[in-house]
PDB file of C-alpha atoms in Angstrom:
ATOM      1  CA  MET A   5       0.000   0.000   0.000  1.00 54.00           C
ATOM      2  CA  THR A   6       1.343   3.372  -0.992  1.00 57.00           C
ATOM      3  CA  LYS A   7       1.720   6.184   1.510  1.00 51.00           C
ATOM      4  CA  SER A   8      -1.125   8.033  -0.187  1.00 55.00           C
ATOM      5  CA  ASN A   9      -3.494   5.045  -0.008  1.00 54.00           C
ATOM      6  CA  PHE A  10      -2.553   4.462   3.644  1.00 49.00           C
ATOM      7  CA  SER A  11      -3.466   8.062   4.468  1.00 55.00           C
ATOM      8  CA  ILE A  12      -6.801   7.695   2.709  1.00 52.00           C
ATOM      9  CA  ALA A  13      -7.513   4.492   4.675  1.00 51.00           C
ATOM     10  CA  LEU A  14      -6.763   6.192   7.991  1.00 51.00           C
ATOM     11  CA  THR A  15      -9.046   9.063   7.036  1.00 56.00           C
ATOM     12  CA  LEU A  16     -11.888   6.652   6.214  1.00 51.00           C
ATOM     13  CA  ILE A  17     -11.439   4.838   9.544  1.00 49.00           C
ATOM     14  CA  ALA A  18     -11.552   8.131  11.429  1.00 50.00           C
ATOM     15  CA  VAL A  19     -14.711   9.136   9.582  1.00 46.00           C
ATOM     16  CA  LEU A  20     -16.346   5.798  10.380  1.00 47.00           C
ATOM     17  CA  ILE A  21     -15.439   6.109  14.066  1.00 47.00           C
ATOM     18  CA  GLY A  22     -16.830   9.619  14.128  1.00 51.00           C
ATOM     19  CA  LEU A  23     -20.054   8.524  12.470  1.00 43.00           C
ATOM     20  CA  THR A  24     -20.406   5.671  14.949  1.00 46.00           C
ATOM     21  CA  GLY A  25     -19.971   8.085  17.851  1.00 46.00           C
ATOM     22  CA  ILE A  26     -22.556  10.426  16.383  1.00 41.00           C
ATOM     23  CA  ALA A  27     -24.966   7.551  15.894  1.00 40.00           C
ATOM     24  CA  ARG A  28     -24.536   6.446  19.485  1.00 39.00           C
ATOM     25  CA  ALA A  29     -24.994   9.984  20.769  1.00 40.00           C
ATOM     26  CA  GLN A  30     -28.148  10.334  18.691  1.00 39.00           C
ATOM     27  CA  SER A  31     -29.487   7.000  19.911  1.00 36.00           C
ATOM     28  CA  TYR A  32     -29.048   8.006  23.581  1.00 40.00           C
ATOM     29  CA  GLN A  33     -32.092   9.825  24.800  1.00 57.00           C
ATOM     30  CA  ARG A  34     -31.649  11.680  28.048  1.00 70.00           C
ATOM     31  CA  ALA A  35     -34.366  11.153  30.641  1.00 78.00           C
ATOM     32  CA  TYR A  36     -34.479  14.854  31.474  1.00 85.00           C
ATOM     33  CA  ARG A  37     -35.121  17.949  29.422  1.00 78.00           C
ATOM     34  CA  GLN A  38     -32.564  20.242  31.032  1.00 87.00           C
ATOM     35  CA  SER A  39     -28.792  20.300  30.834  1.00 91.00           C
ATOM     36  CA  ASP A  40     -26.645  17.906  32.859  1.00 90.00           C
ATOM     37  CA  LYS A  41     -25.393  20.822  34.931  1.00 92.00           C
ATOM     38  CA  GLN A  42     -28.915  22.023  35.758  1.00 93.00           C
ATOM     39  CA  VAL A  43     -30.060  18.569  36.848  1.00 92.00           C
ATOM     40  CA  GLU A  44     -26.917  18.026  38.905  1.00 94.00           C
ATOM     41  CA  THR A  45     -27.556  21.367  40.645  1.00 95.00           C
ATOM     42  CA  ILE A  46     -31.091  20.263  41.540  1.00 95.00           C
ATOM     43  CA  ILE A  47     -29.890  16.913  42.933  1.00 95.00           C
ATOM     44  CA  HIS A  48     -27.200  18.616  45.031  1.00 95.00           C
ATOM     45  CA  SER A  49     -29.778  21.063  46.339  1.00 95.00           C
ATOM     46  CA  ILE A  50     -32.049  18.186  47.380  1.00 96.00           C
ATOM     47  CA  GLU A  51     -29.203  16.404  49.165  1.00 95.00           C
ATOM     48  CA  ASN A  52     -28.168  19.559  51.036  1.00 95.00           C
ATOM     49  CA  GLY A  53     -31.776  20.325  51.861  1.00 94.00           C
ATOM     50  CA  ALA A  54     -32.278  16.796  53.180  1.00 94.00           C
ATOM     51  CA  LYS A  55     -29.380  17.289  55.628  1.00 94.00           C
ATOM     52  CA  SER A  56     -30.832  20.559  56.899  1.00 95.00           C
ATOM     53  CA  PHE A  57     -34.298  19.050  57.207  1.00 95.00           C
ATOM     54  CA  ARG A  58     -32.993  15.975  59.037  1.00 94.00           C
ATOM     55  CA  SER A  59     -31.241  18.216  61.590  1.00 94.00           C
ATOM     56  CA  SER A  60     -34.222  20.513  62.192  1.00 94.00           C
ATOM     57  CA  LEU A  61     -36.597  17.544  62.350  1.00 93.00           C
ATOM     58  CA  ASP A  62     -34.467  15.768  64.968  1.00 93.00           C
ATOM     59  CA  ASN A  63     -34.425  18.928  67.097  1.00 93.00           C
ATOM     60  CA  ALA A  64     -38.167  19.403  66.715  1.00 91.00           C
ATOM     61  CA  LEU A  65     -38.961  15.784  67.590  1.00 91.00           C
ATOM     62  CA  ASP A  66     -36.764  15.910  70.700  1.00 90.00           C
ATOM     63  CA  ARG A  67     -38.862  18.814  71.984  1.00 89.00           C
ATOM     64  CA  SER A  68     -42.226  17.356  71.005  1.00 86.00           C
ATOM     65  CA  ARG A  69     -44.689  14.876  72.467  1.00 83.00           C
ATOM     66  CA  LEU A  70     -43.514  12.404  69.784  1.00 83.00           C
ATOM     67  CA  ASP A  71     -40.081  11.964  71.359  1.00 84.00           C
ATOM     68  CA  GLY A  72     -39.434   8.298  72.080  1.00 82.00           C
ATOM     69  CA  THR A  73     -42.672   7.091  70.449  1.00 79.00           C
ATOM     70  CA  ILE A  74     -43.396   4.725  67.579  1.00 77.00           C
ATOM     71  CA  LEU A  75     -44.311   7.725  65.415  1.00 80.00           C
ATOM     72  CA  GLU A  76     -40.761   9.039  65.827  1.00 85.00           C
ATOM     73  CA  ASP A  77     -39.385   5.654  64.771  1.00 83.00           C
ATOM     74  CA  ASN A  78     -41.703   5.624  61.739  1.00 83.00           C
ATOM     75  CA  ILE A  79     -40.673   9.051  60.435  1.00 89.00           C
ATOM     76  CA  ASN A  80     -37.010   8.166  60.885  1.00 88.00           C
ATOM     77  CA  ALA A  81     -37.584   5.023  58.813  1.00 87.00           C
ATOM     78  CA  ARG A  82     -39.370   7.056  56.103  1.00 89.00           C
ATOM     79  CA  ILE A  83     -36.521   9.554  55.902  1.00 91.00           C
ATOM     80  CA  LYS A  84     -33.994   6.741  55.652  1.00 89.00           C
ATOM     81  CA  ASP A  85     -35.952   5.309  52.694  1.00 87.00           C
ATOM     82  CA  PHE A  86     -36.081   8.754  51.068  1.00 92.00           C
ATOM     83  CA  GLU A  87     -32.326   9.255  51.480  1.00 92.00           C
ATOM     84  CA  GLY A  88     -31.666   5.813  50.010  1.00 90.00           C
ATOM     85  CA  ALA A  89     -33.806   6.576  46.955  1.00 90.00           C
ATOM     86  CA  THR A  90     -32.053   9.943  46.491  1.00 93.00           C
ATOM     87  CA  LYS A  91     -28.642   8.282  46.630  1.00 93.00           C
ATOM     88  CA  GLN A  92     -29.741   5.743  44.016  1.00 92.00           C
ATOM     89  CA  LEU A  93     -30.905   8.566  41.722  1.00 93.00           C
ATOM     90  CA  HIS A  94     -27.578  10.371  42.141  1.00 94.00           C
ATOM     91  CA  ASP A  95     -25.591   7.195  41.428  1.00 92.00           C
ATOM     92  CA  HIS A  96     -27.630   6.503  38.289  1.00 91.00           C
ATOM     93  CA  PHE A  97     -27.280  10.123  37.173  1.00 91.00           C
ATOM     94  CA  ASP A  98     -23.487  10.021  37.587  1.00 92.00           C
ATOM     95  CA  SER A  99     -23.324   6.889  35.424  1.00 91.00           C
ATOM     96  CA  GLY A 100     -25.663   8.348  32.778  1.00 90.00           C
ATOM     97  CA  GLN A 101     -28.414   5.839  33.592  1.00 89.00           C
ATOM     98  CA  SER A 102     -30.938   7.882  35.543  1.00 88.00           C
ATOM     99  CA  ALA A 103     -34.570   7.551  34.477  1.00 89.00           C
ATOM    100  CA  ALA A 104     -37.961   8.974  35.341  1.00 88.00           C
ATOM    101  CA  SER A 105     -38.585   5.850  37.430  1.00 88.00           C
ATOM    102  CA  ASP A 106     -35.686   6.851  39.723  1.00 89.00           C
ATOM    103  CA  VAL A 107     -37.315  10.232  40.279  1.00 91.00           C
ATOM    104  CA  GLN A 108     -40.712   8.620  40.834  1.00 91.00           C
ATOM    105  CA  ASN A 109     -39.084   6.427  43.484  1.00 89.00           C
ATOM    106  CA  VAL A 110     -37.689   9.508  45.260  1.00 92.00           C
ATOM    107  CA  LEU A 111     -41.042  11.295  45.110  1.00 92.00           C
ATOM    108  CA  ASP A 112     -42.983   8.292  46.389  1.00 89.00           C
ATOM    109  CA  ARG A 113     -40.793   8.179  49.490  1.00 89.00           C
ATOM    110  CA  ALA A 114     -40.877  11.946  49.909  1.00 92.00           C
ATOM    111  CA  SER A 115     -44.676  11.804  49.870  1.00 90.00           C
ATOM    112  CA  ARG A 116     -44.658   9.616  52.980  1.00 89.00           C
ATOM    113  CA  VAL A 117     -42.533  12.194  54.765  1.00 92.00           C
ATOM    114  CA  ASP A 118     -44.889  14.915  53.538  1.00 90.00           C
ATOM    115  CA  GLU A 119     -47.877  13.016  54.893  1.00 88.00           C
ATOM    116  CA  PHE A 120     -46.217  12.887  58.322  1.00 88.00           C
ATOM    117  CA  MET A 121     -45.401  16.602  58.229  1.00 88.00           C
ATOM    118  CA  ARG A 122     -49.013  17.437  57.383  1.00 87.00           C
ATOM    119  CA  ARG A 123     -50.445  15.267  60.149  1.00 84.00           C
ATOM    120  CA  ASN A 124     -47.921  16.230  62.831  1.00 84.00           C
ATOM    121  CA  ARG A 125     -47.272  19.951  62.925  1.00 78.00           C
ATOM    122  CA  LEU A 126     -43.795  20.593  64.294  1.00 85.00           C
ATOM    123  CA  ASP A 127     -41.854  23.829  64.822  1.00 88.00           C
ATOM    124  CA  SER A 128     -41.517  26.453  62.093  1.00 89.00           C
ATOM    125  CA  ARG A 129     -37.898  25.630  61.246  1.00 93.00           C
ATOM    126  CA  ALA A 130     -38.663  21.988  60.445  1.00 92.00           C
ATOM    127  CA  GLN A 131     -41.758  22.984  58.458  1.00 92.00           C
ATOM    128  CA  ASN A 132     -39.817  25.616  56.478  1.00 93.00           C
ATOM    129  CA  ASP A 133     -36.981  23.195  55.703  1.00 94.00           C
ATOM    130  CA  TRP A 134     -39.492  20.661  54.427  1.00 94.00           C
ATOM    131  CA  SER A 135     -41.225  23.290  52.268  1.00 93.00           C
ATOM    132  CA  LYS A 136     -37.873  24.077  50.646  1.00 94.00           C
ATOM    133  CA  MET A 137     -37.371  20.354  50.033  1.00 93.00           C
ATOM    134  CA  ARG A 138     -40.761  20.126  48.338  1.00 93.00           C
ATOM    135  CA  HIS A 139     -39.837  23.040  46.062  1.00 94.00           C
ATOM    136  CA  ASP A 140     -36.621  21.314  44.954  1.00 94.00           C
ATOM    137  CA  LEU A 141     -38.476  18.026  44.454  1.00 94.00           C
ATOM    138  CA  ASP A 142     -41.018  19.829  42.263  1.00 93.00           C
ATOM    139  CA  ARG A 143     -38.113  21.134  40.154  1.00 94.00           C
ATOM    140  CA  LEU A 144     -36.751  17.597  39.902  1.00 93.00           C
ATOM    141  CA  ALA A 145     -40.121  16.220  38.784  1.00 91.00           C
ATOM    142  CA  ASN A 146     -40.387  18.948  36.149  1.00 92.00           C
ATOM    143  CA  ALA A 147     -36.856  18.245  34.859  1.00 92.00           C
ATOM    144  CA  TYR A 148     -37.686  14.563  34.321  1.00 92.00           C
ATOM    145  CA  SER A 149     -41.221  15.281  33.028  1.00 90.00           C
ATOM    146  CA  VAL A 150     -42.779  13.373  35.940  1.00 89.00           C
ATOM    147  CA  THR A 151     -46.357  14.396  36.658  1.00 87.00           C
ATOM    148  CA  TRP A 152     -46.573  14.917  40.390  1.00 85.00           C
ATOM    149  CA  ARG A 153     -49.184  16.043  42.884  1.00 84.00           C
ATOM    150  CA  TRP A 154     -48.475  16.352  46.629  1.00 84.00           C
ATOM    151  CA  GLN A 155     -51.618  15.952  48.812  1.00 71.00           C
ATOM    152  CA  GLN A 156     -51.920  12.347  47.651  1.00 58.00           C
ATOM    153  CA  THR A 157     -53.158   9.733  50.099  1.00 47.00           C
ATOM    154  CA  TYR A 158     -50.747   6.947  50.812  1.00 46.00           C
ATOM    155  CA  LEU A 159     -51.094   3.808  52.787  1.00 42.00           C
ATOM    156  CA  PRO A 160     -48.960   3.837  55.918  1.00 43.00           C
ATOM    157  CA  VAL A 161     -45.435   2.558  55.474  1.00 41.00           C
ATOM    158  CA  GLU A 162     -45.458  -1.149  56.133  1.00 41.00           C
ATOM    159  CA  VAL A 163     -43.642  -1.669  59.386  1.00 43.00           C
ATOM    160  CA  GLN A 164     -42.982  -5.131  60.720  1.00 47.00           C
ATOM    161  CA  PRO A 165     -44.367  -5.649  64.241  1.00 58.00           C
ATOM    162  CA  ARG A 166     -41.587  -4.878  66.646  1.00 71.00           C
ATOM    163  CA  PRO A 167     -40.657  -7.567  69.169  1.00 82.00           C
ATOM    164  CA  TYR A 168     -40.281  -4.989  71.942  1.00 82.00           C
ATOM    165  CA  ARG A 169     -42.859  -2.763  73.573  1.00 79.00           C
ATOM    166  CA  VAL A 170     -40.778   0.373  73.966  1.00 86.00           C
ATOM    167  CA  SER A 171     -39.240   2.725  71.394  1.00 88.00           C
ATOM    168  CA  ASP A 172     -36.113   2.010  69.355  1.00 87.00           C
ATOM    169  CA  LYS A 173     -34.324   4.736  71.291  1.00 90.00           C
ATOM    170  CA  GLN A 174     -35.147   3.080  74.618  1.00 92.00           C
ATOM    171  CA  VAL A 175     -33.965  -0.346  73.434  1.00 92.00           C
ATOM    172  CA  GLU A 176     -30.779   1.234  72.119  1.00 93.00           C
ATOM    173  CA  ARG A 177     -30.192   2.733  75.563  1.00 94.00           C
ATOM    174  CA  LEU A 178     -30.839  -0.616  77.282  1.00 95.00           C
ATOM    175  CA  LEU A 179     -28.383  -2.394  74.994  1.00 95.00           C
ATOM    176  CA  ARG A 180     -25.740   0.263  75.509  1.00 95.00           C
ATOM    177  CA  ASN A 181     -26.154   0.108  79.292  1.00 96.00           C
ATOM    178  CA  SER A 182     -25.946  -3.700  79.235  1.00 96.00           C
ATOM    179  CA  GLU A 183     -22.782  -3.616  77.151  1.00 95.00           C
ATOM    180  CA  LYS A 184     -21.205  -1.070  79.481  1.00 96.00           C
ATOM    181  CA  ALA A 185     -22.164  -3.115  82.563  1.00 96.00           C
ATOM    182  CA  ALA A 186     -20.817  -6.289  80.928  1.00 96.00           C
ATOM    183  CA  ASN A 187     -17.435  -4.636  80.312  1.00 96.00           C
ATOM    184  CA  ALA A 188     -17.237  -3.485  83.925  1.00 96.00           C
ATOM    185  CA  PHE A 189     -18.161  -6.957  85.186  1.00 96.00           C
ATOM    186  CA  ARG A 190     -15.601  -8.654  82.948  1.00 96.00           C
ATOM    187  CA  GLY A 191     -12.801  -6.455  84.293  1.00 96.00           C
ATOM    188  CA  SER A 192     -13.703  -7.001  87.940  1.00 96.00           C
ATOM    189  CA  LEU A 193     -14.217 -10.753  87.375  1.00 96.00           C
ATOM    190  CA  ASP A 194     -10.735 -11.160  85.890  1.00 96.00           C
ATOM    191  CA  ARG A 195      -9.165  -9.374  88.853  1.00 96.00           C
ATOM    192  CA  ALA A 196     -11.197 -11.359  91.374  1.00 95.00           C
ATOM    193  CA  LEU A 197     -10.298 -14.691  89.764  1.00 95.00           C
ATOM    194  CA  ASP A 198      -6.592 -13.824  89.735  1.00 95.00           C
ATOM    195  CA  ARG A 199      -6.735 -13.328  93.517  1.00 94.00           C
ATOM    196  CA  SER A 200      -8.895 -16.347  94.271  1.00 94.00           C
ATOM    197  CA  ARG A 201      -8.313 -20.068  94.798  1.00 94.00           C
ATOM    198  CA  LEU A 202      -9.906 -20.623  91.372  1.00 94.00           C
ATOM    199  CA  ASP A 203      -6.975 -19.055  89.542  1.00 93.00           C
ATOM    200  CA  GLY A 204      -5.584 -21.512  87.003  1.00 93.00           C
ATOM    201  CA  THR A 205      -8.276 -24.131  87.620  1.00 94.00           C
ATOM    202  CA  ALA A 206     -10.890 -25.756  85.428  1.00 94.00           C
ATOM    203  CA  ARG A 207     -13.517 -23.618  87.174  1.00 93.00           C
ATOM    204  CA  GLU A 208     -11.821 -20.483  85.895  1.00 94.00           C
ATOM    205  CA  ASP A 209     -11.845 -21.925  82.381  1.00 94.00           C
ATOM    206  CA  ASP A 210     -15.558 -22.645  82.735  1.00 93.00           C
ATOM    207  CA  ILE A 211     -16.518 -19.135  83.761  1.00 95.00           C
ATOM    208  CA  ASN A 212     -14.360 -17.637  81.026  1.00 94.00           C
ATOM    209  CA  GLN A 213     -16.188 -19.813  78.506  1.00 95.00           C
ATOM    210  CA  PHE A 214     -19.573 -18.767  79.935  1.00 94.00           C
ATOM    211  CA  VAL A 215     -18.606 -15.104  79.617  1.00 95.00           C
ATOM    212  CA  LYS A 216     -17.398 -15.603  76.039  1.00 94.00           C
ATOM    213  CA  GLU A 217     -20.682 -17.257  75.040  1.00 94.00           C
ATOM    214  CA  PHE A 218     -22.612 -14.450  76.745  1.00 95.00           C
ATOM    215  CA  ASN A 219     -20.598 -11.814  74.859  1.00 94.00           C
ATOM    216  CA  ASP A 220     -21.200 -13.623  71.546  1.00 93.00           C
ATOM    217  CA  ALA A 221     -24.965 -13.773  72.182  1.00 92.00           C
ATOM    218  CA  THR A 222     -25.000 -10.100  73.169  1.00 94.00           C
ATOM    219  CA  LYS A 223     -23.155  -9.137  69.987  1.00 93.00           C
ATOM    220  CA  GLN A 224     -25.631 -11.132  67.898  1.00 91.00           C
ATOM    221  CA  LEU A 225     -28.530  -9.316  69.579  1.00 93.00           C
ATOM    222  CA  ARG A 226     -26.874  -5.960  68.924  1.00 91.00           C
ATOM    223  CA  ASP A 227     -26.227  -6.783  65.253  1.00 88.00           C
ATOM    224  CA  ARG A 228     -29.788  -7.937  64.700  1.00 87.00           C
ATOM    225  CA  PHE A 229     -31.227  -4.921  66.508  1.00 88.00           C
ATOM    226  CA  ASP A 230     -29.137  -2.593  64.324  1.00 84.00           C
ATOM    227  CA  GLY A 231     -30.410  -4.507  61.280  1.00 78.00           C
ATOM    228  CA  ARG A 232     -34.021  -4.322  62.566  1.00 79.00           C
ATOM    229  CA  THR A 233     -34.285  -8.121  62.716  1.00 80.00           C
ATOM    230  CA  SER A 234     -33.984  -8.762  66.457  1.00 86.00           C
ATOM    231  CA  VAL A 235     -36.572 -11.015  68.114  1.00 85.00           C
ATOM    232  CA  ALA A 236     -37.385 -12.155  71.633  1.00 88.00           C
ATOM    233  CA  ALA A 237     -35.426 -15.361  71.004  1.00 88.00           C
ATOM    234  CA  ASP A 238     -32.230 -13.298  70.674  1.00 89.00           C
ATOM    235  CA  VAL A 239     -32.789 -11.842  74.138  1.00 93.00           C
ATOM    236  CA  GLU A 240     -33.600 -15.261  75.559  1.00 91.00           C
ATOM    237  CA  SER A 241     -30.319 -16.533  74.127  1.00 90.00           C
ATOM    238  CA  VAL A 242     -28.481 -13.755  75.973  1.00 94.00           C
ATOM    239  CA  LEU A 243     -30.320 -14.540  79.200  1.00 93.00           C
ATOM    240  CA  ASN A 244     -29.639 -18.270  78.954  1.00 91.00           C
ATOM    241  CA  ARG A 245     -25.909 -17.574  78.779  1.00 93.00           C
ATOM    242  CA  ALA A 246     -26.193 -15.031  81.582  1.00 95.00           C
ATOM    243  CA  GLY A 247     -27.943 -17.693  83.660  1.00 93.00           C
ATOM    244  CA  ARG A 248     -24.827 -19.880  83.601  1.00 93.00           C
ATOM    245  CA  ILE A 249     -22.730 -16.969  84.818  1.00 95.00           C
ATOM    246  CA  ASP A 250     -25.260 -16.250  87.550  1.00 94.00           C
ATOM    247  CA  LEU A 251     -25.152 -19.853  88.777  1.00 93.00           C
ATOM    248  CA  PHE A 252     -21.352 -19.668  88.913  1.00 94.00           C
ATOM    249  CA  MET A 253     -21.454 -16.390  90.846  1.00 94.00           C
ATOM    250  CA  ARG A 254     -23.863 -17.919  93.356  1.00 92.00           C
ATOM    251  CA  ARG A 255     -21.770 -21.047  93.857  1.00 92.00           C
ATOM    252  CA  HIS A 256     -18.419 -19.262  93.936  1.00 91.00           C
ATOM    253  CA  PRO A 257     -18.726 -15.944  95.789  1.00 86.00           C
ATOM    254  CA  LEU A 258     -15.877 -13.677  94.700  1.00 91.00           C
ATOM    255  CA  ASP A 259     -14.922 -10.231  95.970  1.00 93.00           C
ATOM    256  CA  ARG A 260     -17.464  -7.509  96.616  1.00 94.00           C
ATOM    257  CA  ARG A 261     -16.698  -5.534  93.471  1.00 96.00           C
ATOM    258  CA  ALA A 262     -17.242  -8.474  91.119  1.00 95.00           C
ATOM    259  CA  GLN A 263     -20.470  -9.421  92.878  1.00 95.00           C
ATOM    260  CA  SER A 264     -21.724  -5.829  92.779  1.00 96.00           C
ATOM    261  CA  ASN A 265     -20.941  -5.454  89.075  1.00 96.00           C
ATOM    262  CA  TRP A 266     -22.735  -8.710  88.330  1.00 96.00           C
ATOM    263  CA  LEU A 267     -25.865  -7.533  90.143  1.00 96.00           C
ATOM    264  CA  LYS A 268     -25.805  -4.298  88.121  1.00 97.00           C
ATOM    265  CA  LEU A 269     -25.560  -6.303  84.908  1.00 96.00           C
ATOM    266  CA  ARG A 270     -28.423  -8.533  86.039  1.00 96.00           C
ATOM    267  CA  ASN A 271     -30.552  -5.448  86.606  1.00 96.00           C
ATOM    268  CA  GLU A 272     -29.863  -4.207  83.060  1.00 96.00           C
ATOM    269  CA  LEU A 273     -30.730  -7.633  81.671  1.00 96.00           C
ATOM    270  CA  ASP A 274     -33.995  -7.654  83.633  1.00 95.00           C
ATOM    271  CA  GLN A 275     -34.978  -4.388  81.973  1.00 95.00           C
ATOM    272  CA  LEU A 276     -34.038  -5.784  78.562  1.00 95.00           C
ATOM    273  CA  SER A 277     -36.133  -8.910  79.124  1.00 93.00           C
ATOM    274  CA  ARG A 278     -39.170  -6.803  80.066  1.00 93.00           C
ATOM    275  CA  ALA A 279     -38.720  -4.651  76.967  1.00 93.00           C
ATOM    276  CA  TYR A 280     -38.848  -7.779  74.765  1.00 92.00           C
ATOM    277  CA  ASN A 281     -41.641  -9.402  76.817  1.00 89.00           C
ATOM    278  CA  VAL A 282     -39.420 -12.313  77.837  1.00 89.00           C
ATOM    279  CA  MET A 283     -40.390 -14.050  81.077  1.00 88.00           C
ATOM    280  CA  TRP A 284     -37.215 -14.682  83.068  1.00 88.00           C
ATOM    281  CA  ASP A 285     -36.363 -16.313  86.389  1.00 86.00           C
ATOM    282  CA  TRP A 286     -32.790 -16.141  87.696  1.00 89.00           C
ATOM    283  CA  SER A 287     -33.396 -19.051  90.077  1.00 80.00           C
ATOM    284  CA  ARG A 288     -33.557 -21.500  87.181  1.00 64.00           C
ATOM    285  CA  THR A 289     -31.013 -24.349  87.240  1.00 52.00           C
ATOM    286  CA  TYR A 290     -28.662 -24.599  84.226  1.00 50.00           C
TER     287      TYR A 290
END
């Protein structure tokens, strides 16, 4: 091939590549009718507004009659769903794959928050922050040509029956107090064993194993509570392991500090069992 023919071939290849790119660009239909920059500005505004609203809502709820109630747990769950849908929209937008269905998903979840805000009038700051959010969401709906009307009636968010009869915040506090009491007991137990006749014996190995199993069961309860999947059986598992420790502490009295810390931990576990409606008797034989 001559140099001239080679140049012509390269030119033809470049033209073909360019035509292919143009064809692909023409075949890609954006889901929105504004520029990328305009849509990105709207999404950023919604994300920033959501942070401001979350902060003002938390402050308003803490000062309201809803503090510590199931309604507070429900609105927190609705906001979490809304934030998750917004993140999905942003991720799809960044990858050039966003669609009207992503925006519809965001709006559906926002509507559940809006329903709460209409039914439960909070302070002016929270209400104003939510109004600003609604304005940005209206702009988003318009950008993606999604027909939207607020004031729609929605079925309540489906919430699985909770296994406990107090609020999430109260259970969180009970778990945290139990974990703190367990750490204090473990430290005093180790020191008491080191100064006792049980040091280096099979009895010491037994109690260490009981404590390890108790810690494992407590961690499982914590993980499942954080994942909203905890059940009464998880608490009963914790209590069963605690029962073995209690039997040991009754049969082998150690120093006053270890005994006192164990009684404090027992008290926290009693409160936890009542929260989960678990009937418990420390006099059981294990």
